[in-house]
mmCIF file of C-alpha atoms in Angstrom:
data_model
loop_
_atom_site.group_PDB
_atom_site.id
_atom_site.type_symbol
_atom_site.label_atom_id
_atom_site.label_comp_id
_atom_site.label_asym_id
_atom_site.label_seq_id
_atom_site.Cartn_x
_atom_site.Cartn_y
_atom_site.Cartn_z
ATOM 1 C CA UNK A 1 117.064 -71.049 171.999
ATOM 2 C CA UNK A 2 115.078 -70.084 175.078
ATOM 3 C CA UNK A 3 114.551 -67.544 177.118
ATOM 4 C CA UNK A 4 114.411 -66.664 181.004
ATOM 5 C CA UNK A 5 111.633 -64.824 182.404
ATOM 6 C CA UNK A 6 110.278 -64.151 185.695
ATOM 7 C CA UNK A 7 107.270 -66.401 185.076
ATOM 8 C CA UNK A 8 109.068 -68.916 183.362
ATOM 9 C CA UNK A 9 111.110 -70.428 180.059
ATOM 10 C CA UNK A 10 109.587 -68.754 176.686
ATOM 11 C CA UNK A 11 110.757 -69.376 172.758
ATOM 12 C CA UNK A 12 113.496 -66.799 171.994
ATOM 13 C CA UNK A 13 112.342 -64.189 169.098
ATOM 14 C CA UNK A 14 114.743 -63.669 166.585
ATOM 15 C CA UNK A 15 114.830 -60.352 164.821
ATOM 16 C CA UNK A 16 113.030 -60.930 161.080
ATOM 17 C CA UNK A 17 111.345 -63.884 162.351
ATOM 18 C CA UNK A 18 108.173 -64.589 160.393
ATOM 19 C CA UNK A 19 105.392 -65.988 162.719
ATOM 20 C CA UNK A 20 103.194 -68.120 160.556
ATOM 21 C CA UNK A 21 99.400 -67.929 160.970
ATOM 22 C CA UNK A 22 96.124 -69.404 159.274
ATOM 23 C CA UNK A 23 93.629 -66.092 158.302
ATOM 24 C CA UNK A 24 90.245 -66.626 157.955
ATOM 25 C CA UNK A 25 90.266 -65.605 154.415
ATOM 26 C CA UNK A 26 92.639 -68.443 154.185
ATOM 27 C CA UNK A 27 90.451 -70.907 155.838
ATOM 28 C CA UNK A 28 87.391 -69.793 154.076
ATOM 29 C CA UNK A 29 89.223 -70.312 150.726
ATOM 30 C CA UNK A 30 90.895 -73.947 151.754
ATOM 31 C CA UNK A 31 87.194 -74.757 152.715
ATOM 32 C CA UNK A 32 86.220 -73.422 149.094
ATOM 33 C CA UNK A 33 88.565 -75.599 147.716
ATOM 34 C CA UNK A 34 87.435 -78.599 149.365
ATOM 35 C CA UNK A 35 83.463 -78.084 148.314
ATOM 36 C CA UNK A 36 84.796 -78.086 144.623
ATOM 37 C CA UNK A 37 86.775 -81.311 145.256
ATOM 38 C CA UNK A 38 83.921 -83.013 146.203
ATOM 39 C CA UNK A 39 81.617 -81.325 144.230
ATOM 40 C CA UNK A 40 83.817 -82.359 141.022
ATOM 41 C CA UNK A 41 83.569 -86.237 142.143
ATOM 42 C CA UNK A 42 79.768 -85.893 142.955
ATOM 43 C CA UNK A 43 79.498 -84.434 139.190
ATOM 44 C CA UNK A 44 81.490 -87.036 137.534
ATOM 45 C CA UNK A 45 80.956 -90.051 139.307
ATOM 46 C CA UNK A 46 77.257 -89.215 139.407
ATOM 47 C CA UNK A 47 77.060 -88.586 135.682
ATOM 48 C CA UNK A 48 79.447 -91.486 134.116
ATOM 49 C CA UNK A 49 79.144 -93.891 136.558
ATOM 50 C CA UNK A 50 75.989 -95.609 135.281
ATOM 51 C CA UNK A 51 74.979 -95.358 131.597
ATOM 52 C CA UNK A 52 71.329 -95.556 131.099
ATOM 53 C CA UNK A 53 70.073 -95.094 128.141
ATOM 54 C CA UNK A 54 66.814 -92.798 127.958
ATOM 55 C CA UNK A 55 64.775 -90.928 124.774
ATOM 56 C CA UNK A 56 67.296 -91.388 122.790
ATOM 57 C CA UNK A 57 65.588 -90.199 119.211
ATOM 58 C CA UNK A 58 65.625 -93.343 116.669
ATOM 59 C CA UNK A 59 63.932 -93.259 113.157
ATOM 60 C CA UNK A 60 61.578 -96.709 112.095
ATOM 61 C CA UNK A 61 61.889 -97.104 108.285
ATOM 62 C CA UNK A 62 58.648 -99.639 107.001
ATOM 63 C CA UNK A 63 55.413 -100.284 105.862
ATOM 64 C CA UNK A 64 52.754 -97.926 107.103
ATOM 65 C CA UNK A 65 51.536 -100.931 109.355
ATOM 66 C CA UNK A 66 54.678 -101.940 110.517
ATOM 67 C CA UNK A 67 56.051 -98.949 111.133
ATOM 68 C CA UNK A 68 53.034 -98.044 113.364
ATOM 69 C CA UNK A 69 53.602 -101.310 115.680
ATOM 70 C CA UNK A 70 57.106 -101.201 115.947
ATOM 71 C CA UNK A 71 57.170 -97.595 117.247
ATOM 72 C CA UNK A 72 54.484 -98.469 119.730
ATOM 73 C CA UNK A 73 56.391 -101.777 120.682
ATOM 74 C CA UNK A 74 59.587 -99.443 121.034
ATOM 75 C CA UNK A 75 58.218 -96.707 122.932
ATOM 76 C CA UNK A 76 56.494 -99.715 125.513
ATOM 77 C CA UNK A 77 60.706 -101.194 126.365
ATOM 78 C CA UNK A 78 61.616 -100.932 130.163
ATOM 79 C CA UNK A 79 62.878 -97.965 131.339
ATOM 80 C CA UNK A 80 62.285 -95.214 128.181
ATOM 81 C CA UNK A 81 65.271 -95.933 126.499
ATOM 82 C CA UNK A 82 63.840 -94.706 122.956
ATOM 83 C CA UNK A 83 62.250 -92.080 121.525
ATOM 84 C CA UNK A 84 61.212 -93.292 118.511
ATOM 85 C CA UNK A 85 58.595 -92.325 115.168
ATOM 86 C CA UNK A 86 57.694 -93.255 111.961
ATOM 87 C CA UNK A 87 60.210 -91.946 108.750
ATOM 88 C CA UNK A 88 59.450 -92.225 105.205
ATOM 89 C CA UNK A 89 62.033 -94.020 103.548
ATOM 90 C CA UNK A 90 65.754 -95.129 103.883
ATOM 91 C CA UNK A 91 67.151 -91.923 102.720
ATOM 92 C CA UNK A 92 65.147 -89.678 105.106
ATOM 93 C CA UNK A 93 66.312 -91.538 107.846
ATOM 94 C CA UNK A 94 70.142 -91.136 106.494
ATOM 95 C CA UNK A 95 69.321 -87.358 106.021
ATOM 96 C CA UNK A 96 67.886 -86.865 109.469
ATOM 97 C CA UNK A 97 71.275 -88.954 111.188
ATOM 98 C CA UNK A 98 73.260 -86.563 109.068
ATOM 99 C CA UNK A 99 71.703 -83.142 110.141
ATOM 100 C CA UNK A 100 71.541 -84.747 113.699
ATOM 101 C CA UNK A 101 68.206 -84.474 113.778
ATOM 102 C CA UNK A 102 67.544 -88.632 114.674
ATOM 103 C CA UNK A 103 70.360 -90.629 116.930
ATOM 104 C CA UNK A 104 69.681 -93.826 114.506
ATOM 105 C CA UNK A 105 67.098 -95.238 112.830
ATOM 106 C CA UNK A 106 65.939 -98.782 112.092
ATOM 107 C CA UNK A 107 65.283 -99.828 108.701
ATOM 108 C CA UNK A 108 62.574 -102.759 108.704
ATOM 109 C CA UNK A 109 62.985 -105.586 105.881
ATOM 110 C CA UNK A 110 59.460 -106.632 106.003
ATOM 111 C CA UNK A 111 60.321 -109.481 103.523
ATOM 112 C CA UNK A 112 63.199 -111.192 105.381
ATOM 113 C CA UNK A 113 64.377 -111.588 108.544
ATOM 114 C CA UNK A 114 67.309 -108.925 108.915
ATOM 115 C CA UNK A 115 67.041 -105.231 109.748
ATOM 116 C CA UNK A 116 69.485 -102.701 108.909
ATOM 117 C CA UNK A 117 70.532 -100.204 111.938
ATOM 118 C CA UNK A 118 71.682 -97.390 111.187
ATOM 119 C CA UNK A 119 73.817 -95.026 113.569
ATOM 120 C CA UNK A 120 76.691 -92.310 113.406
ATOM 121 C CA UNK A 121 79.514 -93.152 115.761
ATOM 122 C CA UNK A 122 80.879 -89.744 114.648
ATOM 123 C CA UNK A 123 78.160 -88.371 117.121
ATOM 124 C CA UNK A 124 79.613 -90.444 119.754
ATOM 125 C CA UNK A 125 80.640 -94.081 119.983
ATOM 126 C CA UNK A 126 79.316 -94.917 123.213
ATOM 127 C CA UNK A 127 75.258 -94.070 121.979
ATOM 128 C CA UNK A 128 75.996 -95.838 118.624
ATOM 129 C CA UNK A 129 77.028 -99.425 120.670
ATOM 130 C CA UNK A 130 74.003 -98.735 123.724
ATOM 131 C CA UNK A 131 71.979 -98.371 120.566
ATOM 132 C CA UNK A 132 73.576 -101.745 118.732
ATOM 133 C CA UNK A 133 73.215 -103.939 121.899
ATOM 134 C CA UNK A 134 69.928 -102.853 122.712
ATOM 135 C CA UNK A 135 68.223 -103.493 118.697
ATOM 136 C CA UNK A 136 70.012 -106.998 119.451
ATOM 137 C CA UNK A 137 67.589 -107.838 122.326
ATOM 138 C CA UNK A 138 64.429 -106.389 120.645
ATOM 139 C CA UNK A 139 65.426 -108.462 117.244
ATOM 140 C CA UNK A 140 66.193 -111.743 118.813
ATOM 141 C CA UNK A 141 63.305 -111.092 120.849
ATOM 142 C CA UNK A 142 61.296 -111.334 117.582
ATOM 143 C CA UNK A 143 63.545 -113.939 116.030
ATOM 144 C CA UNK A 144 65.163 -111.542 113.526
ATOM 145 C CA UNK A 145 68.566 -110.604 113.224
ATOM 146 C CA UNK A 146 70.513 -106.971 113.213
ATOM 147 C CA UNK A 147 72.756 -105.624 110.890
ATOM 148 C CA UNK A 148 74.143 -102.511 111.385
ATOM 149 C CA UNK A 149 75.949 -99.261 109.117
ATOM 150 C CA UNK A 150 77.629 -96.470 110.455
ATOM 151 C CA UNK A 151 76.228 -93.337 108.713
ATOM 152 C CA UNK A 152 78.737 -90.576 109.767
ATOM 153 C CA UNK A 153 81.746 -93.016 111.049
ATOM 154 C CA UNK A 154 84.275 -91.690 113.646
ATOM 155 C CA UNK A 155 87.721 -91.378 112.336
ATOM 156 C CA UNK A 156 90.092 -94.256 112.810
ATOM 157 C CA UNK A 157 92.306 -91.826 114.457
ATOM 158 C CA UNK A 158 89.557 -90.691 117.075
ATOM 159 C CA UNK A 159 89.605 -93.105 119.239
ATOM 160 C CA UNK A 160 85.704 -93.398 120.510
ATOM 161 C CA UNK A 161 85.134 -90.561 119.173
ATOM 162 C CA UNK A 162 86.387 -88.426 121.938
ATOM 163 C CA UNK A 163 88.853 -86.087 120.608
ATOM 164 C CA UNK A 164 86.462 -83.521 119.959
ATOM 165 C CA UNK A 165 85.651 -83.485 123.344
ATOM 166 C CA UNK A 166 89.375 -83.741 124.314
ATOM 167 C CA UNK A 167 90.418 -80.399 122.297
ATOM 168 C CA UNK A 168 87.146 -78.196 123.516
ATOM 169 C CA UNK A 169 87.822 -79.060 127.241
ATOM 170 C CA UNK A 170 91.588 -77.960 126.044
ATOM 171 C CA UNK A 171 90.025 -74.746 125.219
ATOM 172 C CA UNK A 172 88.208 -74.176 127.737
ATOM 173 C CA UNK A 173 90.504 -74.237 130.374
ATOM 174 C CA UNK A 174 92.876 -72.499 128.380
ATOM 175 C CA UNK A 175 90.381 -69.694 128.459
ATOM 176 C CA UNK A 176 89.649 -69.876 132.604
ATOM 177 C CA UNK A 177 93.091 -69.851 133.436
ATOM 178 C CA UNK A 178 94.047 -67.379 130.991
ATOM 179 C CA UNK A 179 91.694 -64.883 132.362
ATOM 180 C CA UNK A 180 92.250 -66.172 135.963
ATOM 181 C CA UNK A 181 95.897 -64.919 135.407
ATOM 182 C CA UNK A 182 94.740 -61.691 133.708
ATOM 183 C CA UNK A 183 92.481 -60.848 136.610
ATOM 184 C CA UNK A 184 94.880 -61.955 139.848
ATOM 185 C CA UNK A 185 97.830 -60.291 137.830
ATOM 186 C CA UNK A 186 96.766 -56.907 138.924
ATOM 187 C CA UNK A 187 96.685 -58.008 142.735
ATOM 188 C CA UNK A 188 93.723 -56.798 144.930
ATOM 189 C CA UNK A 189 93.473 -53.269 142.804
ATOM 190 C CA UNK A 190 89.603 -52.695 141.196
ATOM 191 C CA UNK A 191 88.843 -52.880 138.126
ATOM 192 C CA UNK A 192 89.208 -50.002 135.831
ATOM 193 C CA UNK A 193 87.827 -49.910 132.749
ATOM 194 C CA UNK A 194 91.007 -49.292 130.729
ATOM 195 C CA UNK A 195 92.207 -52.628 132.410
ATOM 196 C CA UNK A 196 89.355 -54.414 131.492
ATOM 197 C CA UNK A 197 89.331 -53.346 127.832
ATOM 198 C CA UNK A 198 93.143 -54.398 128.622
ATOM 199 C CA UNK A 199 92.193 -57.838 129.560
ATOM 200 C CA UNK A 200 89.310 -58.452 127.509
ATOM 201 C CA UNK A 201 91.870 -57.450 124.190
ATOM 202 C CA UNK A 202 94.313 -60.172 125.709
ATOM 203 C CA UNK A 203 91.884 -62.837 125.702
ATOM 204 C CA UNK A 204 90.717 -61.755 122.042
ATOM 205 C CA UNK A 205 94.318 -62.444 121.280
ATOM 206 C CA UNK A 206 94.720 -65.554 123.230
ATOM 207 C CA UNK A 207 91.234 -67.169 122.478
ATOM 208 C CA UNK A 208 92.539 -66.743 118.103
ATOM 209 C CA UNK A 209 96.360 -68.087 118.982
ATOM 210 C CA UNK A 210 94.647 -71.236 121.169
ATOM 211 C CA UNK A 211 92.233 -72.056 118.831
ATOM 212 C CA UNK A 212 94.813 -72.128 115.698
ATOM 213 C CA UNK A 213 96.922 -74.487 117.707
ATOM 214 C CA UNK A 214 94.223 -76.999 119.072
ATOM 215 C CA UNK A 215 93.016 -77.113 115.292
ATOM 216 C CA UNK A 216 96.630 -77.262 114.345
ATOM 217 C CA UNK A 217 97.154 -80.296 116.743
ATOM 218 C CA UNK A 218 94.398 -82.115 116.748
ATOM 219 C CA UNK A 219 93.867 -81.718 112.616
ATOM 220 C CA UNK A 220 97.103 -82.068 110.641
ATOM 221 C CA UNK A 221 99.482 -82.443 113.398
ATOM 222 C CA UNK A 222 97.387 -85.451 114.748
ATOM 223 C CA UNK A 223 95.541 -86.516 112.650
ATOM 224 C CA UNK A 224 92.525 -86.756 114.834
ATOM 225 C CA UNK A 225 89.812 -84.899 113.210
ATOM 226 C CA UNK A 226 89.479 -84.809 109.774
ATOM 227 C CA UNK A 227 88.647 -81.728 108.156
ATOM 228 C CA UNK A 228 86.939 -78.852 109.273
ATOM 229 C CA UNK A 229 89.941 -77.042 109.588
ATOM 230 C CA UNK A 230 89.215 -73.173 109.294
ATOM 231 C CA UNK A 231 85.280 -74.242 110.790
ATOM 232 C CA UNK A 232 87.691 -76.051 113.967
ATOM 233 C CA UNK A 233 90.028 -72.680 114.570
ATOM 234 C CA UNK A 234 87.033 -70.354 114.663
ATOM 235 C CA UNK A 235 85.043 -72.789 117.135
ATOM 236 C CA UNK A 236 87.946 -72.928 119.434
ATOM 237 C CA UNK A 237 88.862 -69.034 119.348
ATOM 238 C CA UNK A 238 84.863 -68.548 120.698
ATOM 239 C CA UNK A 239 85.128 -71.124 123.520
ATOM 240 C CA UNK A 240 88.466 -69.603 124.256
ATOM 241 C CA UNK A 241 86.932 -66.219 124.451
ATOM 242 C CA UNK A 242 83.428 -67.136 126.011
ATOM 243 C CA UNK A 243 84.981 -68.850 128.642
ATOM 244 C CA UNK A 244 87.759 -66.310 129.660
ATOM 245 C CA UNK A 245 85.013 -63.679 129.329
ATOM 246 C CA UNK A 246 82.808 -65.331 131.667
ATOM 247 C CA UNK A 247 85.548 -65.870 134.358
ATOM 248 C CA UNK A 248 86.840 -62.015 134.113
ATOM 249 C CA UNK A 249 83.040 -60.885 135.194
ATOM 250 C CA UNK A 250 82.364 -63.887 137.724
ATOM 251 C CA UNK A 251 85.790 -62.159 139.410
ATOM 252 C CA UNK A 252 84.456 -58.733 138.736
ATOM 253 C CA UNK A 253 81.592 -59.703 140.666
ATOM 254 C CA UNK A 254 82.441 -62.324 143.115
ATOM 255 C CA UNK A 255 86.421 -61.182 142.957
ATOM 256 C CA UNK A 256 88.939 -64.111 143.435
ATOM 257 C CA UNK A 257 85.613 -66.465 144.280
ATOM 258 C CA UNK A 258 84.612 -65.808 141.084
ATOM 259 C CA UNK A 259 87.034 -67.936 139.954
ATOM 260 C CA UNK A 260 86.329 -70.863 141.915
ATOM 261 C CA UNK A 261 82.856 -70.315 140.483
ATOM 262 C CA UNK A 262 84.102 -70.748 137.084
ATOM 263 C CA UNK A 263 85.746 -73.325 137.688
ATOM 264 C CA UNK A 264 82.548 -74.775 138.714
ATOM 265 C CA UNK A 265 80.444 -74.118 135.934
ATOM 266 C CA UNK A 266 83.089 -74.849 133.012
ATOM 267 C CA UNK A 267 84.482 -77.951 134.859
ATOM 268 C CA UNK A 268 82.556 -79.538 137.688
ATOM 269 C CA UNK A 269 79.294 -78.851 135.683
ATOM 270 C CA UNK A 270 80.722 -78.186 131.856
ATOM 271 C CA UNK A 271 82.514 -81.500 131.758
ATOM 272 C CA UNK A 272 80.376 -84.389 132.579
ATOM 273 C CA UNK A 273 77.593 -83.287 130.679
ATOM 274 C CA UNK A 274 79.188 -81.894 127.617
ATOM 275 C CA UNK A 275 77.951 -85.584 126.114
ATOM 276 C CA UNK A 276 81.709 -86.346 125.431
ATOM 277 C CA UNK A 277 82.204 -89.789 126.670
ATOM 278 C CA UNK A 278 78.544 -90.105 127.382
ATOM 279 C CA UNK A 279 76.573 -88.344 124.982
ATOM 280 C CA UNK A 280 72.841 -86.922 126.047
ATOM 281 C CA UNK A 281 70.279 -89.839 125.558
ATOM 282 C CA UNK A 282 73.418 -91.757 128.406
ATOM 283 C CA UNK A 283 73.073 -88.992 130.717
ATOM 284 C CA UNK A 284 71.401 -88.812 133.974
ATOM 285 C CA UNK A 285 68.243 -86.384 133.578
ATOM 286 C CA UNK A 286 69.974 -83.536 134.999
ATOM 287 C CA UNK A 287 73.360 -83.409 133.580
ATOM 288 C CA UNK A 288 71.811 -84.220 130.083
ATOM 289 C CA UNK A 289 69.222 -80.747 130.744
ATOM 290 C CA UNK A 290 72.264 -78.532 131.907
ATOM 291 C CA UNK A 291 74.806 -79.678 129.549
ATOM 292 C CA UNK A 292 73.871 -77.690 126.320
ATOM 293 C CA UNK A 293 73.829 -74.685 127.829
ATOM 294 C CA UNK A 294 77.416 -74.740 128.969
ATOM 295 C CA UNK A 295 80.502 -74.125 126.820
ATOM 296 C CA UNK A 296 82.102 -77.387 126.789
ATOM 297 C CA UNK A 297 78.813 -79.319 125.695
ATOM 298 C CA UNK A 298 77.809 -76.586 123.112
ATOM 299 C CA UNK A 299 81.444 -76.869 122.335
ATOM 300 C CA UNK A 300 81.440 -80.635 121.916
ATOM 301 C CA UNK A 301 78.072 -80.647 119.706
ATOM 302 C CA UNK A 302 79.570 -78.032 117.774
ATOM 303 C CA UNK A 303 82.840 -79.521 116.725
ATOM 304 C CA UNK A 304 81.335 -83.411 116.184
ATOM 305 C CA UNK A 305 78.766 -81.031 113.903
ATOM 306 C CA UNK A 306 81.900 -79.654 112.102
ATOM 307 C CA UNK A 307 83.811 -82.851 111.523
ATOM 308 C CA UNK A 308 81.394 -85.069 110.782
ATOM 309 C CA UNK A 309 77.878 -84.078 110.094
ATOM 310 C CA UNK A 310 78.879 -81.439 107.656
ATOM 311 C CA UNK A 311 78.325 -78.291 109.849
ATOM 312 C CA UNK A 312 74.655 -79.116 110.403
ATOM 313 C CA UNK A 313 72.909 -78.509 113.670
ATOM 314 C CA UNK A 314 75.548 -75.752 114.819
ATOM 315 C CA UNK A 315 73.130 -72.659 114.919
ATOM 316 C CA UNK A 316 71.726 -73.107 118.658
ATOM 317 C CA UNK A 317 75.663 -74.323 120.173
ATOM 318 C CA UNK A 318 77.276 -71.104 118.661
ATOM 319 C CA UNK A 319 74.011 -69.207 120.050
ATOM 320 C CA UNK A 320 74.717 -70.486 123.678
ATOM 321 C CA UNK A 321 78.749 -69.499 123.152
ATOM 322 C CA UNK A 322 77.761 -66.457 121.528
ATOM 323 C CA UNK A 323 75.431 -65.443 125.021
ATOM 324 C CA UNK A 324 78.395 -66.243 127.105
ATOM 325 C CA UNK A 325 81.108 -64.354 125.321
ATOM 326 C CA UNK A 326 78.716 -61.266 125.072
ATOM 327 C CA UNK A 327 77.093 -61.042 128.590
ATOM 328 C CA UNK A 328 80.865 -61.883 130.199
ATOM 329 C CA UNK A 329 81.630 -58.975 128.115
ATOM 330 C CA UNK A 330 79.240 -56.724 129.127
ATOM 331 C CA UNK A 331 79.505 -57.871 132.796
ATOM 332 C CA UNK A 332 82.980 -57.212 133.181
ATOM 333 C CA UNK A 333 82.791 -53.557 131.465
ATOM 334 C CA UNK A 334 79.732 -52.596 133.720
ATOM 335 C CA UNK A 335 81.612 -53.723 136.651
ATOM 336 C CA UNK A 336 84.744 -52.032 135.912
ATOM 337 C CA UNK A 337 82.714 -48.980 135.200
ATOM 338 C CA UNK A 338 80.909 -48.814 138.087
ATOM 339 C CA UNK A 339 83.649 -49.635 140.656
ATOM 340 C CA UNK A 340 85.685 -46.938 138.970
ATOM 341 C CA UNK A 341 86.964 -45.001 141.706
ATOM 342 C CA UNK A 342 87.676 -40.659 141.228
ATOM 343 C CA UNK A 343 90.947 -40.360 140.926
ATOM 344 C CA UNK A 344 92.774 -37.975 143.981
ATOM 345 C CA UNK A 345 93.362 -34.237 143.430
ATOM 346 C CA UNK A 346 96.995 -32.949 142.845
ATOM 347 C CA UNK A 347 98.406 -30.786 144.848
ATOM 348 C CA UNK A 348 98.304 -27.281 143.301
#
């Protein structure tokens, strides 16, 4: 319908009519959302898209003499792809693989011709195979051949040895959008510190219900991971919590921002470098550096640790989950305190 006017024909106004219109807050956060689209393609293509393999840490089991050339041959390969030193014996090199202290080791027959390799697929299947292919050059390159054990084997029901990966990132964003609810729930009010105690106590709750049920699933419901059961449903109830910790304090601070900058952190950064389908010694420089300090890889390092190298090498992963469930803690309490408005005077 149209109007008449004196200067012309004009849209007719209805009464309740809702004109639509684009905020700048709006626009600002569309933007937003468009810098961590292509932020998260820059991260992932830019992390998995290559596979190099670089330092990765590999035991030499021989003869004092031998031992001494072959590391010095290895560390002299194209590119840096080993890190590599002398080991006793056989048994010290299994030992090392098993507390995840070595990514293989090769085990020099200096009577024959054939070399045993050993690596841990259980660590990662992609580094075990860039570690197989590449001992296959360097023996045939000395006319020797390659045969190769799996120390601390995946589980035929982990498929490349990526569920553990698959249940932590599970966690983790269970434990961002938890809190991201939590913290949006309460609309554009501050903080209070009886809320955040509120919200903090939810996620305590949440982080122990999520991480029963991803052990549930992924351990007798699936299959997928073999033991480590009660070692599984603690791990997951601290990423849980770490992570939904974090986010509450990034939105304390940043408000609803501060969840795009978890999102950021956990996902965009987290992800790719949490040495899940590409563990470390695959990653690009950077991704490999930042990656351990993040939930999902400390997460991911953790749970292979639990499953299948005994529980060794957790200490420093549940140190770096640890840090983020305290200071998101603390964070989000200080804020809440110190945006704690006086409340109004009643009327007499």
């Amino acid at each position: 319908m149209t109007q008449s006017t004196g200067h012309g024909v004009r849209p007719r106004s209805f009464p309740g009519e809702v004109r639509d219109a684009v905020t700048p807050r709006a626009t600002l956060l569309v933007l937003g959302v468009i810098a961590l689209m292509l932020l998260f393609i820059t991260s992932y293509v830019g992390a998995l898209h290559h596979p190099t393999l670089r330092d990765a840490s590999v035991g030499v089991v021989a003869p004092p003499s031998v031992a001494k050339e072959t590391v010095t041959r290895l560390k002299e390969l194209p590119g840096s792809p080993l890190d590599p030193r002398a080991v006793t014996d056989e048994a010290a090199a299994r030992r090392q693989i098993e507390e995840r202290a070595i990514d293989g080791a090769l085990v020099v027959d200096p009577g024959g011709t054939t070399d045993t390799l050993l690596v841990a697929t259980g660590g990662g299947t992609a580094l075990a195979t860039a570690l197989e292919r590449l001992f296959t050059e360097v023996e045939r390159d000395e006319r020797r051949t390659l045969r190769v054990e799996d120390v601390a084997p995946a589980s035929a029901q982990d498929a490349n040895g990526l569920s553990s990966f698959y249940v932590v990132v599970g966690w983790c964003v269970g434990g961002y959008l938890c809190a991201s609810i939590l913290a949006i729930s309460a609309g554009a009010r501050a903080s209070t510190p009886r809320r955040a105690a509120i919200r903090l106590g939810a996620m305590a709750v949440v982080a122990v219900l999520g991480g029963l049920g991803g052990a549930l699933i992924v351990g007798p419901a699936l299959d997928a991971l073999p033991g480590g059961f009660a070692g599984l449903w603690g791990l997951g109830a601290l990423i849980i919590f770490a992570v939904g910790a974090a986010t509450l304090a990034l939105q304390a601070v940043f408000g609803v921002l501060g969840i795009g900058v978890a999102i950021l952190l956990v996902v965009i950064l987290g992800n790719p470098s949490a040495g899940g389908p590409l563990p470390a010694p695959l990653l690009p420089p950077f991704w490999a550096a930042v990656g351990p300090a993040l939930p999902p890889g400390a997460g991911t390092w953790t749970a292979r640790s639990i499953v299948y190298f005994r529980g060794n090498d957790v200490t420093g992963p549940l140190l770096v989950l640890s840090a983020w469930a305290v200071a998101g803690t603390v964070v989000t309490v200080l804020m809440s305190a110190l945006r704690r408005r006086p409340e109004p005077e009643r009327a007499a």
